[in-house]
Short mmCIF file of C-alpha atoms in Angstrom, two decimals:
data_model
loop_
_atom_site.label_atom_id
_atom_site.label_comp_id
_atom_site.label_asym_id
_atom_site.label_seq_id
_atom_site.Cartn_x
_atom_site.Cartn_y
_atom_site.Cartn_z
CA UNK A 1 -66.01 -109.94 78.55
CA UNK A 2 -69.71 -110.27 80.27
CA UNK A 3 -68.57 -109.83 83.71
CA UNK A 4 -66.43 -106.99 82.90
CA UNK A 5 -69.02 -105.15 80.91
CA UNK A 6 -71.42 -105.94 83.61
CA UNK A 7 -69.07 -104.38 85.97
CA UNK A 8 -69.03 -101.30 84.02
CA UNK A 9 -72.59 -100.91 84.26
CA UNK A 10 -72.78 -101.33 88.02
CA UNK A 11 -70.33 -98.17 88.51
CA UNK A 12 -72.56 -96.24 85.80
CA UNK A 13 -75.83 -97.40 87.99
CA UNK A 14 -73.95 -96.64 91.32
CA UNK A 15 -73.02 -93.09 89.75
CA UNK A 16 -76.47 -92.26 88.51
CA UNK A 17 -77.72 -93.27 91.94
CA UNK A 18 -75.21 -91.12 93.92
CA UNK A 19 -76.40 -88.33 91.47
CA UNK A 20 -79.89 -89.10 92.10
CA UNK A 21 -79.47 -88.52 95.78
CA UNK A 22 -78.87 -91.79 97.18
CA UNK A 23 -76.47 -92.18 100.01
CA UNK A 24 -73.23 -93.69 99.92
CA UNK A 25 -74.20 -97.24 101.53
CA UNK A 26 -77.14 -97.62 98.90
CA UNK A 27 -74.90 -96.45 96.22
CA UNK A 28 -72.28 -99.14 96.43
CA UNK A 29 -74.95 -101.81 98.03
CA UNK A 30 -77.82 -101.95 95.25
CA UNK A 31 -75.34 -102.16 92.25
CA UNK A 32 -73.08 -104.26 94.20
CA UNK A 33 -75.68 -106.63 95.02
CA UNK A 34 -77.07 -106.81 91.36
CA UNK A 35 -73.12 -107.28 90.07
CA UNK A 36 -73.04 -110.15 92.72
CA UNK A 37 -76.18 -111.99 91.48
CA UNK A 38 -75.50 -111.33 88.13
CA UNK A 39 -71.82 -112.80 88.37
CA UNK A 40 -72.85 -115.52 90.03
CA UNK A 41 -75.67 -116.12 87.43
CA UNK A 42 -73.18 -115.81 84.55
CA UNK A 43 -70.50 -118.46 85.87
CA UNK A 44 -73.38 -120.77 86.73
CA UNK A 45 -74.71 -120.43 83.10
CA UNK A 46 -71.23 -120.93 81.67
CA UNK A 47 -70.30 -123.84 84.07
CA UNK A 48 -68.81 -127.07 82.08
CA UNK A 49 -68.47 -130.10 84.36
CA UNK A 50 -66.79 -133.58 83.30
CA UNK A 51 -69.41 -135.53 81.97
CA UNK A 52 -69.70 -139.18 83.10
CA UNK A 53 -69.71 -140.96 79.82
CA UNK A 54 -70.86 -145.06 80.10
CA UNK A 55 -68.28 -147.24 79.15
CA UNK A 56 -69.47 -150.24 76.60
CA UNK A 57 -69.65 -150.51 72.85
CA UNK A 58 -73.07 -149.99 71.11
CA UNK A 59 -73.64 -146.92 73.33
CA UNK A 60 -75.13 -143.48 72.12
CA UNK A 61 -74.94 -141.22 74.69
CA UNK A 62 -77.06 -137.71 74.91
CA UNK A 63 -75.03 -134.89 73.51
CA UNK A 64 -76.94 -132.14 75.87
CA UNK A 65 -77.63 -131.88 79.68
CA UNK A 66 -81.32 -130.86 79.38
CA UNK A 67 -85.01 -132.49 78.92
CA UNK A 68 -86.19 -134.32 76.09
CA UNK A 69 -89.33 -132.72 74.76
CA UNK A 70 -89.95 -133.90 71.28
CA UNK A 71 -89.59 -137.27 69.61
CA UNK A 72 -90.58 -137.40 65.72
CA UNK A 73 -89.94 -138.50 62.43
CA UNK A 74 -88.94 -135.65 59.97
CA UNK A 75 -87.05 -135.04 56.62
CA UNK A 76 -83.28 -134.18 57.10
CA UNK A 77 -81.79 -134.21 53.60
CA UNK A 78 -78.02 -132.87 54.20
CA UNK A 79 -76.81 -135.41 56.55
CA UNK A 80 -78.99 -137.88 56.86
CA UNK A 81 -80.37 -137.81 53.11
CA UNK A 82 -83.95 -138.11 54.15
CA UNK A 83 -86.52 -139.36 56.35
CA UNK A 84 -85.00 -140.15 60.31
CA UNK A 85 -85.66 -139.64 63.68
CA UNK A 86 -85.20 -136.16 65.56
CA UNK A 87 -85.05 -136.04 69.40
CA UNK A 88 -85.30 -132.44 70.75
CA UNK A 89 -83.24 -131.54 74.23
CA UNK A 90 -84.81 -128.37 75.66
CA UNK A 91 -82.25 -126.58 77.94
CA UNK A 92 -83.54 -124.48 80.62
CA UNK A 93 -81.04 -121.49 81.43
CA UNK A 94 -80.59 -123.69 84.53
CA UNK A 95 -78.97 -126.43 82.54
CA UNK A 96 -75.15 -127.16 81.43
CA UNK A 97 -75.06 -125.84 77.97
CA UNK A 98 -71.62 -127.29 76.95
CA UNK A 99 -72.37 -130.20 74.59
CA UNK A 100 -70.79 -133.32 74.12
CA UNK A 101 -70.19 -135.89 70.98
CA UNK A 102 -73.01 -138.51 70.98
CA UNK A 103 -70.64 -141.13 69.31
CA UNK A 104 -66.90 -141.73 68.09
CA UNK A 105 -66.18 -140.79 64.82
CA UNK A 106 -65.46 -138.31 62.27
CA UNK A 107 -67.30 -134.87 61.68
CA UNK A 108 -68.12 -135.27 58.05
CA UNK A 109 -70.57 -131.99 57.98
CA UNK A 110 -70.49 -128.57 59.66
CA UNK A 111 -72.83 -125.86 58.51
CA UNK A 112 -73.74 -122.63 59.83
CA UNK A 113 -77.31 -121.40 59.12
CA UNK A 114 -78.01 -117.53 60.16
CA UNK A 115 -81.57 -117.04 61.54
CA UNK A 116 -83.69 -115.53 64.05
CA UNK A 117 -83.52 -115.78 67.93
CA UNK A 118 -87.14 -117.12 69.11
CA UNK A 119 -87.47 -118.29 72.58
CA UNK A 120 -86.38 -121.82 72.52
CA UNK A 121 -89.81 -122.87 73.96
CA UNK A 122 -91.52 -121.72 70.90
CA UNK A 123 -92.33 -124.75 68.44
CA UNK A 124 -91.10 -122.74 65.43
CA UNK A 125 -87.54 -122.13 67.07
CA UNK A 126 -86.24 -125.10 65.55
CA UNK A 127 -86.82 -124.19 62.07
CA UNK A 128 -86.51 -120.06 61.91
CA UNK A 129 -83.74 -119.57 64.45
CA UNK A 130 -79.84 -119.44 64.04
CA UNK A 131 -78.52 -123.13 64.11
CA UNK A 132 -75.09 -125.17 63.20
CA UNK A 133 -75.97 -129.01 61.79
CA UNK A 134 -72.89 -131.25 62.48
CA UNK A 135 -73.04 -134.29 61.00
CA UNK A 136 -71.11 -137.61 62.10
CA UNK A 137 -69.91 -140.74 60.45
CA UNK A 138 -69.47 -143.14 63.69
CA UNK A 139 -66.56 -145.31 63.95
CA UNK A 140 -68.65 -146.80 67.16
CA UNK A 141 -71.02 -148.23 67.82
CA UNK A 142 -70.41 -150.51 64.60
CA UNK A 143 -72.93 -151.03 62.41
CA UNK A 144 -74.87 -147.64 63.16
CA UNK A 145 -78.18 -147.47 61.15
CA UNK A 146 -78.04 -145.21 58.09
CA UNK A 147 -73.89 -144.70 58.82
CA UNK A 148 -74.29 -141.43 59.79
CA UNK A 149 -76.11 -139.23 62.50
CA UNK A 150 -76.56 -135.36 63.07
CA UNK A 151 -77.07 -132.74 65.90
CA UNK A 152 -78.24 -129.27 65.54
CA UNK A 153 -76.93 -126.91 67.55
CA UNK A 154 -79.95 -124.31 68.12
CA UNK A 155 -79.54 -120.47 69.04
CA UNK A 156 -82.42 -118.93 71.13
CA UNK A 157 -83.77 -115.86 72.69
CA UNK A 158 -81.61 -116.09 75.76
CA UNK A 159 -78.38 -118.09 74.53
CA UNK A 160 -77.78 -116.18 71.13
CA UNK A 161 -74.13 -117.29 69.98
CA UNK A 162 -73.17 -120.83 68.58
CA UNK A 163 -69.88 -121.72 69.61
CA UNK A 164 -68.71 -125.02 67.84
CA UNK A 165 -65.19 -126.30 69.14
CA UNK A 166 -64.67 -128.58 66.16
CA UNK A 167 -64.51 -128.50 62.58
CA UNK A 168 -65.40 -130.84 59.31
CA UNK A 169 -62.86 -133.73 58.88
CA UNK A 170 -62.16 -133.52 63.15
CA UNK A 171 -62.44 -137.05 64.69
CA UNK A 172 -64.11 -137.25 68.10
CA UNK A 173 -64.58 -139.37 71.03
CA UNK A 174 -67.51 -140.12 72.30
CA UNK A 175 -68.34 -137.56 74.95
CA UNK A 176 -65.82 -135.09 73.85
CA UNK A 177 -66.74 -131.17 74.30
CA UNK A 178 -67.70 -130.23 70.86
CA UNK A 179 -69.57 -127.05 71.30
CA UNK A 180 -71.53 -124.44 73.70
CA UNK A 181 -75.71 -124.20 73.21
CA UNK A 182 -78.98 -126.09 72.91
CA UNK A 183 -78.99 -128.91 70.96
CA UNK A 184 -81.24 -131.68 68.92
CA UNK A 185 -80.09 -134.90 68.09
CA UNK A 186 -80.73 -136.68 64.43
CA UNK A 187 -80.83 -140.47 63.94
CA UNK A 188 -81.37 -142.88 61.54
CA UNK A 189 -83.45 -145.80 61.89
CA UNK A 190 -86.92 -145.62 63.65
#
């Protein structure tokens, strides 16, 4: 839909340039070049490469393809039941936005919270932005601290739509694709 809408806007831009007096090569060239750049970026942004999930027991994989920007202790009452560790992973517009399950297990909690669409670089975005909290009861790794973990999918200024592909009660395998959007990982223990 995004590419179709941008194609329609490109035609309208071309018509506006034509009626503004530009010659036909420019009328086609300028909007065509803009459309090609936008289409290439859109396809790049929504790419979905197959993740290389490491084999072995006792491993937790990163749910996102970004840069860890915050590791802190904080309170998460809905899934974790109190104090836990939050690992925030920042995704730039150049990172893959498809998220994977960090562990194998059952999705025990899924809740959408409406909110704002602040810039993801803002510290307040994790608190105030629209998000989806997904809780896991891991079956592997065995003996996981606290018996649960969670990821929070957070909308931002550019990536405004959260698309979870699983539901509460679903069983996932470590590395399964579960959503499209930025993410933070919440684990028990210290």
